[in-house]
Tab-separated table of C-alpha atoms in Angstrom:
chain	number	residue	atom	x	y	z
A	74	UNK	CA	0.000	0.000	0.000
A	75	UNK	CA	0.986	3.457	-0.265
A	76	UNK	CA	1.940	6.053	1.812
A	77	UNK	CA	-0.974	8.007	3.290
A	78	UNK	CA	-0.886	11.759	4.383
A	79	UNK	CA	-3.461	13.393	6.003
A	80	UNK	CA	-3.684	17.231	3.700
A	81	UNK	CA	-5.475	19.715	5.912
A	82	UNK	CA	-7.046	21.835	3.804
A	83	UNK	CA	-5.743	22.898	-0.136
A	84	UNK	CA	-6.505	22.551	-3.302
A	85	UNK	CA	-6.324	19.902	-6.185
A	86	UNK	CA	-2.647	21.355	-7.009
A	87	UNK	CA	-2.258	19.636	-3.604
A	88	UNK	CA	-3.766	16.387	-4.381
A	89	UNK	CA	-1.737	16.036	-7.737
A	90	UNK	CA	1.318	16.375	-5.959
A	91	UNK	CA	0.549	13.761	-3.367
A	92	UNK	CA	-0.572	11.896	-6.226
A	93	UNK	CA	2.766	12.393	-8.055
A	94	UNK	CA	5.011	11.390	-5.259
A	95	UNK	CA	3.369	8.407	-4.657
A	96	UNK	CA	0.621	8.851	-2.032
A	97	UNK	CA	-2.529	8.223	-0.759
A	98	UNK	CA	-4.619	11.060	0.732
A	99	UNK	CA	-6.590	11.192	3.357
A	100	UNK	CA	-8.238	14.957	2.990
A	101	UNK	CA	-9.129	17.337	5.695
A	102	UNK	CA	-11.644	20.710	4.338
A	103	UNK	CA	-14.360	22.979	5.713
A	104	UNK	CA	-17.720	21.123	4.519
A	105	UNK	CA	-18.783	23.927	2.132
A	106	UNK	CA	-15.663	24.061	0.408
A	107	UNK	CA	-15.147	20.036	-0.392
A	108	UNK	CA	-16.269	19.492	-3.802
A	109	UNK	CA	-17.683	16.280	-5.979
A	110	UNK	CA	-14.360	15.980	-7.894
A	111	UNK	CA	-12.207	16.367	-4.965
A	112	UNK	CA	-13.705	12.545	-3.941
A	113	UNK	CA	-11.433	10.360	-6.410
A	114	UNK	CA	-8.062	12.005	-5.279
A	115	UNK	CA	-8.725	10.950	-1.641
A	116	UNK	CA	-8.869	7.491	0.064
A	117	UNK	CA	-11.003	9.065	3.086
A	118	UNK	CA	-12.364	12.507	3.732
A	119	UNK	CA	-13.064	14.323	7.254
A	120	UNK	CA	-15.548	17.360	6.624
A	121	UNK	CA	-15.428	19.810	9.726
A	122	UNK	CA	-14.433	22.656	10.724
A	123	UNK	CA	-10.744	21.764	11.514
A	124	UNK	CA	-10.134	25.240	13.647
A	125	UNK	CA	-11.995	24.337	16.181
A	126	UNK	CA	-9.846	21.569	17.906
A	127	UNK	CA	-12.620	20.371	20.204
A	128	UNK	CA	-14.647	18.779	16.819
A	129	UNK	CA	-11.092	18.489	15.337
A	130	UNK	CA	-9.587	16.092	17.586
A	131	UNK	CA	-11.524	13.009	18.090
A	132	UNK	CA	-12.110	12.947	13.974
A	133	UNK	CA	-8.760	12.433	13.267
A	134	UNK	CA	-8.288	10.278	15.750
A	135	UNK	CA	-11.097	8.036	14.080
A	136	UNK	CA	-9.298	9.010	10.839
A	137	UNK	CA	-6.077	7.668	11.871
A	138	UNK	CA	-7.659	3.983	13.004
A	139	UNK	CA	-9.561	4.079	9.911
A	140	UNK	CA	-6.799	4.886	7.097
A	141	UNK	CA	-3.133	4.909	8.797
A	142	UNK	CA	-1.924	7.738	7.574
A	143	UNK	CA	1.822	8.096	8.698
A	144	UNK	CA	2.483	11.628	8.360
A	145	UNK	CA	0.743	15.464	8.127
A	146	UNK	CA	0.747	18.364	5.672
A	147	UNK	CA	-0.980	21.510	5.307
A	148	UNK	CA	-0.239	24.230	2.836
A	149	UNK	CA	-2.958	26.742	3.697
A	150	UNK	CA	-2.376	29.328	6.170
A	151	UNK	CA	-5.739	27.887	8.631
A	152	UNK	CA	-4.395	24.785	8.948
A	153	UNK	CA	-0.982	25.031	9.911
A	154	UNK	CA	-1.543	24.785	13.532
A	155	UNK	CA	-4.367	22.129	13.368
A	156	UNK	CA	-1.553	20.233	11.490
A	157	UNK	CA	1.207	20.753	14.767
A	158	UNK	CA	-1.659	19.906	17.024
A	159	UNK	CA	-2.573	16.589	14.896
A	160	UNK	CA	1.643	15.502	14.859
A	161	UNK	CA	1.328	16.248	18.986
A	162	UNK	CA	-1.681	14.201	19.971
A	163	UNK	CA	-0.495	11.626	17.201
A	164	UNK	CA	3.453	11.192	17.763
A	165	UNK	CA	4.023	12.170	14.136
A	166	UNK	CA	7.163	14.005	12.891
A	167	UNK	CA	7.404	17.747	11.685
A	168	UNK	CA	6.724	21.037	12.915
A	169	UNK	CA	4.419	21.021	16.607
A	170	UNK	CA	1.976	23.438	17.353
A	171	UNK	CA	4.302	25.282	19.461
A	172	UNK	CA	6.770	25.829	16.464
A	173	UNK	CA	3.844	26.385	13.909
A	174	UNK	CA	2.227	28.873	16.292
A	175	UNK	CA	5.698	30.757	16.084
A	176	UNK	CA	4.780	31.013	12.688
A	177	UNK	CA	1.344	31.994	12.351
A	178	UNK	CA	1.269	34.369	15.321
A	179	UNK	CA	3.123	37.176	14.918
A	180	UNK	CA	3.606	38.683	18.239
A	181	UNK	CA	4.622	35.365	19.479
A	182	UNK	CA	6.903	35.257	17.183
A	183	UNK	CA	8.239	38.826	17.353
A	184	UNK	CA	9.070	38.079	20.977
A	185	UNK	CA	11.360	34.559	20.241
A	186	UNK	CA	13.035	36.934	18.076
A	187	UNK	CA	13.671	39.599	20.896
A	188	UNK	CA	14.582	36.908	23.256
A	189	UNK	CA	17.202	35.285	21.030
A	190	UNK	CA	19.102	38.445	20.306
A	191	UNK	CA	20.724	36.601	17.279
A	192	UNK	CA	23.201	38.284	15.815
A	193	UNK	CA	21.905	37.426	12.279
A	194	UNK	CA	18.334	37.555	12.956
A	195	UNK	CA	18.006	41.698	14.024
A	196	UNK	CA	14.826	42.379	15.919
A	197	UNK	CA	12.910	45.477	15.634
A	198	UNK	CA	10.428	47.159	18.298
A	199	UNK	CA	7.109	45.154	18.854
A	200	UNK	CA	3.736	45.385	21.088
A	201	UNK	CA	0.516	44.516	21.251
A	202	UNK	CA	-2.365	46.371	20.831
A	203	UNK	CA	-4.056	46.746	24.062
A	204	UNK	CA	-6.087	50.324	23.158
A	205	UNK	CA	-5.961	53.565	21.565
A	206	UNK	CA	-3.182	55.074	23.898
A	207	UNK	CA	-1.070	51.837	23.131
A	208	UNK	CA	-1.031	53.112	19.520
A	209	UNK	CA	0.539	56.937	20.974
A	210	UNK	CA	2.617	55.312	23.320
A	211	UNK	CA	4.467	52.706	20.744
A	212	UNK	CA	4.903	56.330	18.092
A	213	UNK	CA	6.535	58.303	21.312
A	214	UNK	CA	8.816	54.897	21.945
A	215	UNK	CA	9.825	53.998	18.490
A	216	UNK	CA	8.807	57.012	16.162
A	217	UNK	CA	6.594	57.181	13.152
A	218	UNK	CA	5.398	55.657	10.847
A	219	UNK	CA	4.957	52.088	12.099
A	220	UNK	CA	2.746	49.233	11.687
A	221	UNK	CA	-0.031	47.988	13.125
A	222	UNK	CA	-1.490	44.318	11.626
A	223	UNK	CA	-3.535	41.485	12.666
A	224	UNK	CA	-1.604	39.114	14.756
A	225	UNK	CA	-2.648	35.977	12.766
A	226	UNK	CA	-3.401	36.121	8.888
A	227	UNK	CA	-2.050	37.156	5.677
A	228	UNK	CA	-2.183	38.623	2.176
A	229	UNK	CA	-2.203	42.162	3.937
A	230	UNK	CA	-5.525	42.375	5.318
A	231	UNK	CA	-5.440	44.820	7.863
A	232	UNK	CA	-2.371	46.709	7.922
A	233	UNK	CA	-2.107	49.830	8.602
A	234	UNK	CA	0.490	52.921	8.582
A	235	UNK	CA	0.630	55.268	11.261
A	236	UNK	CA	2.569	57.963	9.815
A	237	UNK	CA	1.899	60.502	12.628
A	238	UNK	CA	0.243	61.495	16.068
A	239	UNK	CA	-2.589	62.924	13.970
A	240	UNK	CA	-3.178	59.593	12.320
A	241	UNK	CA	-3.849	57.393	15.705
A	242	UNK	CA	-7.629	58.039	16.046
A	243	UNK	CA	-8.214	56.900	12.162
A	244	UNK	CA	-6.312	53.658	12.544
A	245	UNK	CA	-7.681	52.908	15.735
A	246	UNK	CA	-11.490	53.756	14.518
A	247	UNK	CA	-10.671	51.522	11.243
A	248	UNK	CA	-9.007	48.907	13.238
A	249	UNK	CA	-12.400	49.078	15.376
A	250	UNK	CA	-14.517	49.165	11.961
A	251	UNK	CA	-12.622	45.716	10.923
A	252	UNK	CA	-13.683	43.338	14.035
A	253	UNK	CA	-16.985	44.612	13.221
A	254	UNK	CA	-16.916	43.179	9.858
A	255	UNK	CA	-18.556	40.204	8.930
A	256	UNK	CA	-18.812	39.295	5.111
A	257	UNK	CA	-14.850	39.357	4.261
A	258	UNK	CA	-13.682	36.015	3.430
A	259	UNK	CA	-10.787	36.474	5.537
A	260	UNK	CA	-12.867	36.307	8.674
A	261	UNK	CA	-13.872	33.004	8.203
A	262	UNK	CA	-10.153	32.097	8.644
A	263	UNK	CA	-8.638	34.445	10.859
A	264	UNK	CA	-9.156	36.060	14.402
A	265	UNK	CA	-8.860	39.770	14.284
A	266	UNK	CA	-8.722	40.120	18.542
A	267	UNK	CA	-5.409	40.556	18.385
A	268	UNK	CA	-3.410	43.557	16.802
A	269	UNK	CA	0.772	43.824	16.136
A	270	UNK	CA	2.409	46.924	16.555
A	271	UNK	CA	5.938	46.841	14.677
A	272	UNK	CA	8.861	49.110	13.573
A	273	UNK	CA	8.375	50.758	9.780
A	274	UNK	CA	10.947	49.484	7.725
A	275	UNK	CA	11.551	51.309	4.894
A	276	UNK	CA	12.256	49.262	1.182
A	277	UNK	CA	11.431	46.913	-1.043
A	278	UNK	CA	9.869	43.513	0.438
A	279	UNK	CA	11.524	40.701	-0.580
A	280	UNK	CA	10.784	37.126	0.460
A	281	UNK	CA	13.173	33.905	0.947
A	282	UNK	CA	11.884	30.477	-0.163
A	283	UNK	CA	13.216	27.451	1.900
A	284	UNK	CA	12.627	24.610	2.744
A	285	UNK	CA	14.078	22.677	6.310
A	286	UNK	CA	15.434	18.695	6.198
A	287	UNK	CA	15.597	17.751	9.540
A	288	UNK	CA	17.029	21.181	11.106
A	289	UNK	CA	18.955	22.011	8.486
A	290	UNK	CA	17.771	25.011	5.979
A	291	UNK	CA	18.367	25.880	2.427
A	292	UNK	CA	16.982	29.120	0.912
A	293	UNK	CA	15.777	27.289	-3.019
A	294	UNK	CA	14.728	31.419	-3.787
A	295	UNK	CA	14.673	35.077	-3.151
A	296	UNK	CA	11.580	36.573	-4.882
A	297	UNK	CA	11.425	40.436	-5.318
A	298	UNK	CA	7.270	42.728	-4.284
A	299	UNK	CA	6.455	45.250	-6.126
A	300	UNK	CA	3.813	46.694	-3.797
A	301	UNK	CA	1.150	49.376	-5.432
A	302	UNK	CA	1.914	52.944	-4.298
A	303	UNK	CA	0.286	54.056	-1.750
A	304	UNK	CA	-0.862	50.620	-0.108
A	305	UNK	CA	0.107	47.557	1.486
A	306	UNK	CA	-0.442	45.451	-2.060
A	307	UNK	CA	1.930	43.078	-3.131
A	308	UNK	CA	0.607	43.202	-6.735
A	309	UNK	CA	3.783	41.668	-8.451
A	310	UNK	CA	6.289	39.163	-7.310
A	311	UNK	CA	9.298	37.815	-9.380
A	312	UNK	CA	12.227	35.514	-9.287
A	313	UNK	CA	14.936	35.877	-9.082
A	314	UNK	CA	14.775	39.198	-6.972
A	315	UNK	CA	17.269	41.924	-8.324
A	316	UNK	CA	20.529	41.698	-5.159
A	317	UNK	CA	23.532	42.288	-5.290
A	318	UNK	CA	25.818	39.170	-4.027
A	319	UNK	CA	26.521	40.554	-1.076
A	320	UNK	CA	22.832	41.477	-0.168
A	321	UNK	CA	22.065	37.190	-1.277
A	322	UNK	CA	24.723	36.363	1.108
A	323	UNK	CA	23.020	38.338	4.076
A	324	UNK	CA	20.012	36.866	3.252
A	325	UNK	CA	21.493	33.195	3.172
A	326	UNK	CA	22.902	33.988	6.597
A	327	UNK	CA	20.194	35.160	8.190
A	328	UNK	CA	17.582	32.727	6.902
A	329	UNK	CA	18.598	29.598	8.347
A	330	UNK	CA	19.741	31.627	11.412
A	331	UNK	CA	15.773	32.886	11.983
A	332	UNK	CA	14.564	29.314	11.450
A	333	UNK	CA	17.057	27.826	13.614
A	334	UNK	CA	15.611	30.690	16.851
A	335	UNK	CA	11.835	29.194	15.605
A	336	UNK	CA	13.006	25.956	16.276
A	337	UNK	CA	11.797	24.840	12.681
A	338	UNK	CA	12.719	21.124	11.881
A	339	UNK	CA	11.067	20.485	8.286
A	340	UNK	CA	9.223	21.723	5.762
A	341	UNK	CA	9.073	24.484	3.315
A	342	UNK	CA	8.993	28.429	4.217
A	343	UNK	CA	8.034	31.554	3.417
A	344	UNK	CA	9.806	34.531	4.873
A	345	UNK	CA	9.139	37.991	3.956
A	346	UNK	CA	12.065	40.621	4.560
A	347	UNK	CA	13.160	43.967	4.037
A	348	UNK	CA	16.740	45.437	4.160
A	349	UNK	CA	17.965	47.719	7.091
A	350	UNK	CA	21.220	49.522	7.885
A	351	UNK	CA	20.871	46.643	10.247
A	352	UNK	CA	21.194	43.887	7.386
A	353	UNK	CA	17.899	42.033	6.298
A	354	UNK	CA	14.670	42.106	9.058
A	355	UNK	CA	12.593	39.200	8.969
A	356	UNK	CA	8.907	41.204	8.184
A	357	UNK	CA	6.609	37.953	8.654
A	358	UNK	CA	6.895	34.126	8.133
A	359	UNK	CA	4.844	31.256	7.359
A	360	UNK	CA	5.798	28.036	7.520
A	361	UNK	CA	4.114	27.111	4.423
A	362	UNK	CA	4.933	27.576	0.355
A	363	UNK	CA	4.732	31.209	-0.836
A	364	UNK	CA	1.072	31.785	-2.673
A	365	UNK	CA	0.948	34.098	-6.002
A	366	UNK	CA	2.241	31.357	-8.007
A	367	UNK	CA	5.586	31.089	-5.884
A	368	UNK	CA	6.164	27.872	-6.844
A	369	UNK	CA	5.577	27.535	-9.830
A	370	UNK	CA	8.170	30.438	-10.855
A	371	UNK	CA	10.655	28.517	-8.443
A	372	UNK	CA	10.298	25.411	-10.394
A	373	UNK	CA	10.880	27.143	-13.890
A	374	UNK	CA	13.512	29.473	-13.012
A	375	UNK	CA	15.793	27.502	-10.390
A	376	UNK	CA	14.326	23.859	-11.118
A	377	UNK	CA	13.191	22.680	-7.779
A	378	UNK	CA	9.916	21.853	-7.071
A	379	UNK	CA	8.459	22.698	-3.444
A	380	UNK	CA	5.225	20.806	-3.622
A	381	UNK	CA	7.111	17.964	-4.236
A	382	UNK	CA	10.291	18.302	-1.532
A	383	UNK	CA	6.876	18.880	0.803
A	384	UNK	CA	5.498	15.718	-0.221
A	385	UNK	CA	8.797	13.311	-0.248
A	386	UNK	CA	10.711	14.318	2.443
A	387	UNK	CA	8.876	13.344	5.591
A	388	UNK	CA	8.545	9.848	3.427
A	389	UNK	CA	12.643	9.687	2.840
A	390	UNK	CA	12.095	9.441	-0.631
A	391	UNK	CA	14.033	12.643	-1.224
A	392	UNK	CA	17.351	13.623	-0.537
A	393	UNK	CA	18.154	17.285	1.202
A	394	UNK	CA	19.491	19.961	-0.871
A	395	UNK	CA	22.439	21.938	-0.058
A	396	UNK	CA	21.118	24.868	-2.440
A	397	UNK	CA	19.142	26.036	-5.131
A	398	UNK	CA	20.482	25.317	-8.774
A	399	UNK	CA	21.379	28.677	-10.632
A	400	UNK	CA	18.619	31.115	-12.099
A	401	UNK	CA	17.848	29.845	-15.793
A	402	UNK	CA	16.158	32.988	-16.719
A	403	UNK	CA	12.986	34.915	-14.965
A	404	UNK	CA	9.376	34.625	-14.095
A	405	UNK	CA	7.076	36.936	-12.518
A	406	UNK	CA	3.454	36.961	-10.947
A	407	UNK	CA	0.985	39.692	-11.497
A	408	UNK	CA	-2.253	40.342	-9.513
A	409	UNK	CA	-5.462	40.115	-12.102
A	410	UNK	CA	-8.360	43.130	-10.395
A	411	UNK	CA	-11.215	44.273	-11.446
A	412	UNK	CA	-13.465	46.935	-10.552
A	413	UNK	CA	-16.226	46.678	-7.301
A	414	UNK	CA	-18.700	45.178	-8.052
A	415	UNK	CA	-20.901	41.738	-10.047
A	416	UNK	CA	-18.534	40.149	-12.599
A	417	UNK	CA	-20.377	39.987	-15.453
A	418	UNK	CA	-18.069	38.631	-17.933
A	419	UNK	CA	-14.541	37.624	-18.376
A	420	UNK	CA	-12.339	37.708	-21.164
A	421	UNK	CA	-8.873	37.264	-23.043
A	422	UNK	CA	-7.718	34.683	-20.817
A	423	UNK	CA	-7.708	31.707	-23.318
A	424	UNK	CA	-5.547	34.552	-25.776
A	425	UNK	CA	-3.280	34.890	-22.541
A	426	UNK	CA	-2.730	31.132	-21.755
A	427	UNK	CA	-1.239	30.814	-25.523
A	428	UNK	CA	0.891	32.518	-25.365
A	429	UNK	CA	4.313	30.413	-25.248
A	430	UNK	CA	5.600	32.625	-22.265
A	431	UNK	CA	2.721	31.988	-20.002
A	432	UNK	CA	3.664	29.833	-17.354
A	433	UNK	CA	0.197	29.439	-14.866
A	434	UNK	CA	-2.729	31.366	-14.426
A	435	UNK	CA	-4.823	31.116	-11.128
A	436	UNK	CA	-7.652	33.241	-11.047
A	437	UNK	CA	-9.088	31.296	-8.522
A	438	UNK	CA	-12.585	29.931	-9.851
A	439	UNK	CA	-13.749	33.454	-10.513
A	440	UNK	CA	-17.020	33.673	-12.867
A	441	UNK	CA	-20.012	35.635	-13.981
A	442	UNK	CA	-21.841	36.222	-10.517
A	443	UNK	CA	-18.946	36.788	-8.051
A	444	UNK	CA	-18.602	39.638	-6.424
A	445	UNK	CA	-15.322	41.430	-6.776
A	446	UNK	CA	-14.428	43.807	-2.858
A	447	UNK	CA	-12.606	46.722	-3.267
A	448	UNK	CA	-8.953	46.077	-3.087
A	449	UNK	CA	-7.294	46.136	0.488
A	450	UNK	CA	-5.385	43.178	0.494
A	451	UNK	CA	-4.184	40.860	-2.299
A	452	UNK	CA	-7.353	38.855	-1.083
A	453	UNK	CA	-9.520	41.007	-2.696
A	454	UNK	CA	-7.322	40.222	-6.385
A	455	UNK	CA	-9.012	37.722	-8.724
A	456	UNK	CA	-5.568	35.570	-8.855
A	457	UNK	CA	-2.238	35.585	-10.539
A	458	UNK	CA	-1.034	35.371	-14.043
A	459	UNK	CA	3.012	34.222	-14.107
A	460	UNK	CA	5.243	34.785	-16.824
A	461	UNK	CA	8.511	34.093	-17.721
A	462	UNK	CA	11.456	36.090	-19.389
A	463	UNK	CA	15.363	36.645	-19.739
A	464	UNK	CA	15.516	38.951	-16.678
A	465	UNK	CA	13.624	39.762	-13.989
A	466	UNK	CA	12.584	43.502	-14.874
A	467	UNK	CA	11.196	42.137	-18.384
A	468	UNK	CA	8.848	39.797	-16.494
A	469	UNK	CA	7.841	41.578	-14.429
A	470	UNK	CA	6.928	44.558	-17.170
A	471	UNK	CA	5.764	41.488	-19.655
A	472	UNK	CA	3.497	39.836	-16.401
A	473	UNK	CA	1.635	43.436	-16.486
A	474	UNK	CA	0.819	43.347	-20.311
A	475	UNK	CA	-0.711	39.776	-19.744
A	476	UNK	CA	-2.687	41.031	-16.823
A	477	UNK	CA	-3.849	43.773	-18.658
A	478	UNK	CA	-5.126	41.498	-21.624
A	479	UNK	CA	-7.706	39.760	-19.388
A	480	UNK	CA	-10.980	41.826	-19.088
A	481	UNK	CA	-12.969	41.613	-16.320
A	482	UNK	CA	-16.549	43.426	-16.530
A	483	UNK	CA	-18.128	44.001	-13.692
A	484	UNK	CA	-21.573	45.847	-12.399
A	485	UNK	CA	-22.850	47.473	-9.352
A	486	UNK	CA	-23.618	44.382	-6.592
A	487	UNK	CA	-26.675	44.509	-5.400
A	488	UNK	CA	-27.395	45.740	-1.716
């Protein structure tokens, strides 16, 4: 028999590479998310709400008499730490929920950093939001602007800039506005309670992909932002990020240094950073595979496959890698909008996936009917087109023109 993992959560490019290294999967997803043709990719299915370890824990434990699966694997932000807590009450190998939680909440993980005072791993000035005057007091401590962002989540859903005194009551009021909210589809994930305050660091974000066999941690990628002016949108990404050698050295120091303070034994990551007269300062992490078709411009420009290190290594049927092979070329990720509103009709994408320098398109399932938000956070985005090109500056110019080719028509929702 094969393998068997149990895959918290995902998507069908999750199933196919299970399926492709050889295993069995026993799949883990929200009821109103599992679909008809997710059922002959899995061996067994558990259909709850896997967030709320209560339910959680005495299915899997079913699950695990019933199908044998030997080891765990989420790559979706909401089920990281259901997959630590499943390895603890299980005796499986990989990351716990303690060292997820490092991960996926980020004042937690903003004071290991502080407490480790790692020379390669520079900490910045961090606190939790615990009221209005907490926001004045952190701007009289460590200056303006700075940050203040949900403790758990991603894709830049409620981040804000404080750039001055003045600008305390508005963040605070919109910060209020936000726990009030209850149609974003980032709610159903996420748990807005708790707000980060952090330094500003000035720059371009960057972010390292790795990936960790058994403790020890090569960087397979640095992928260059481009965030849209005047918000906290990571519209673009692209590989290979435009360093310098030395700056790629920095990062390759302090990368394996950050996941060695985490505690981080295996498994791929995604770490977002910025550059200080400090050296590079870890912004966030997840201890997951990058989204915006990260991956996928990985695999075509350095030749190594995440999805599939993910699903081999805790099997053995992989071997570690020291590094990354050399860049052969560039891709680059655009974010596909539209206007608010009804989509009413989409079009040029079949012209788009023709062309020869096309490498994916996820526009995640969007149709006629959806309703497109008003764009806050890259959640708001339709998906990604990726491209590739000779350098890195032509695809990312070249993934703009293919974005720009799909036409999404929308209307006014109705109240």
């Amino acid at each position: 028999m094969a393998p068997r993992i149990l895959l918290i959560g995902g998507n069908p490019k999750h199933f196919h590479a299970a399926k492709a290294a050889g295993l069995e999967v026993v799949y883990v997803q929200n009821p109103d998310e599992f679909k008809p043709e997710y059922g002959p990719l899995v061996v067994g299915a558990i259909l709850a709400d896997y967030t709320d370890w209560a339910t959680f824990a005495p299915l899997v434990e079913a699950a695990h008499r019933a199908w044998g699966f030997t080891t765990v694997v989420s790559l979706t932000e909401p089920g990281l730490d259901p997959a630590g807590r499943v390895r603890d009450l299980l005796g499986l190998g990989g990351p716990s929920y303690e060292v997820s939680h490092r991960f996926t909440d980020k004042a937690v993980m903003r004071r290991r950093l502080a407490e480790a005072a790692h020379p390669d791993v520079p900490a910045i000035g961090a606190a939790v939001l615990e009221g209005r005057e907490s926001l004045t007091a952190f701007g009289e401590r460590y200056g303006y602007p700075f940050i203040v962002k949900p403790g758990a989540g991603t894709a830049s859903f409620g981040v804000h800039r404080v750039d001055g005194p003045d600008q305390v009551e508005s963040v605070f009021s919109a910060i209020e506005r936000e726990r009030d909210v209850s149609d974003h589809p980032f709610l159903g994930q996420y748990d807005l309670d708790e707000y980060v305050l952090e330094e500003y660091i000035d720059g371009t974000l960057y972010s390292a992909e790795a990936f960790s066999f058994a403790g020890t941690h090569a960087v397979l990628a640095i992928t260059e932002a481009v965030t849209l002016p005047g918000t906290v949108v990571h519209a673009g990404h692209a590989v290979p990020a435009r360093l310098s050698p030395a700056e790629v050295a920095a990062v390759e120091r302090m990368i394996p240094a950050f996941l060695d303070v985490l505690g981080y034994p295996d498994g791929p990551s995604h770490t977002e950073f910025k550059f200080s007269p400090r050296g590079p300062v870890v912004i966030e992490s997840q201890n997951r595979i990058g989204g915006a078709l990260i991956n996928e411009m990985v695999f075509a420009v350095h030749g190594v496959d995440m999805h599939d290190l993910t699903m081999k290594w805790p099997h053995g049927s992989v071997s570690p890698i020291a590094a990354a092979p050399p860049a052969s070329g560039a891709a680059a990720s655009w974010l596909a909008v539209a206007e608010p509103g009804e989509i009413v009709e989409i079009a040029g994408v079949d012209g788009v996936s023709a062309d020869p320098a096309t490498l994916a398109i996820d526009l995640g399932g969007a149709a006629p009917g959806d309703v497109v938000r008003s764009l806050d956070g890259s959640w708001d985005g339709l998906g990604h087109v990726a491209v590739t090109a000779a350098d890195t500056t032509a695809a990312i110019e070249f993934s703009q023109a293919r974005v720009a080719d799909i036409k999404v028509r929308t209307r006014p929702a109705e109240e």
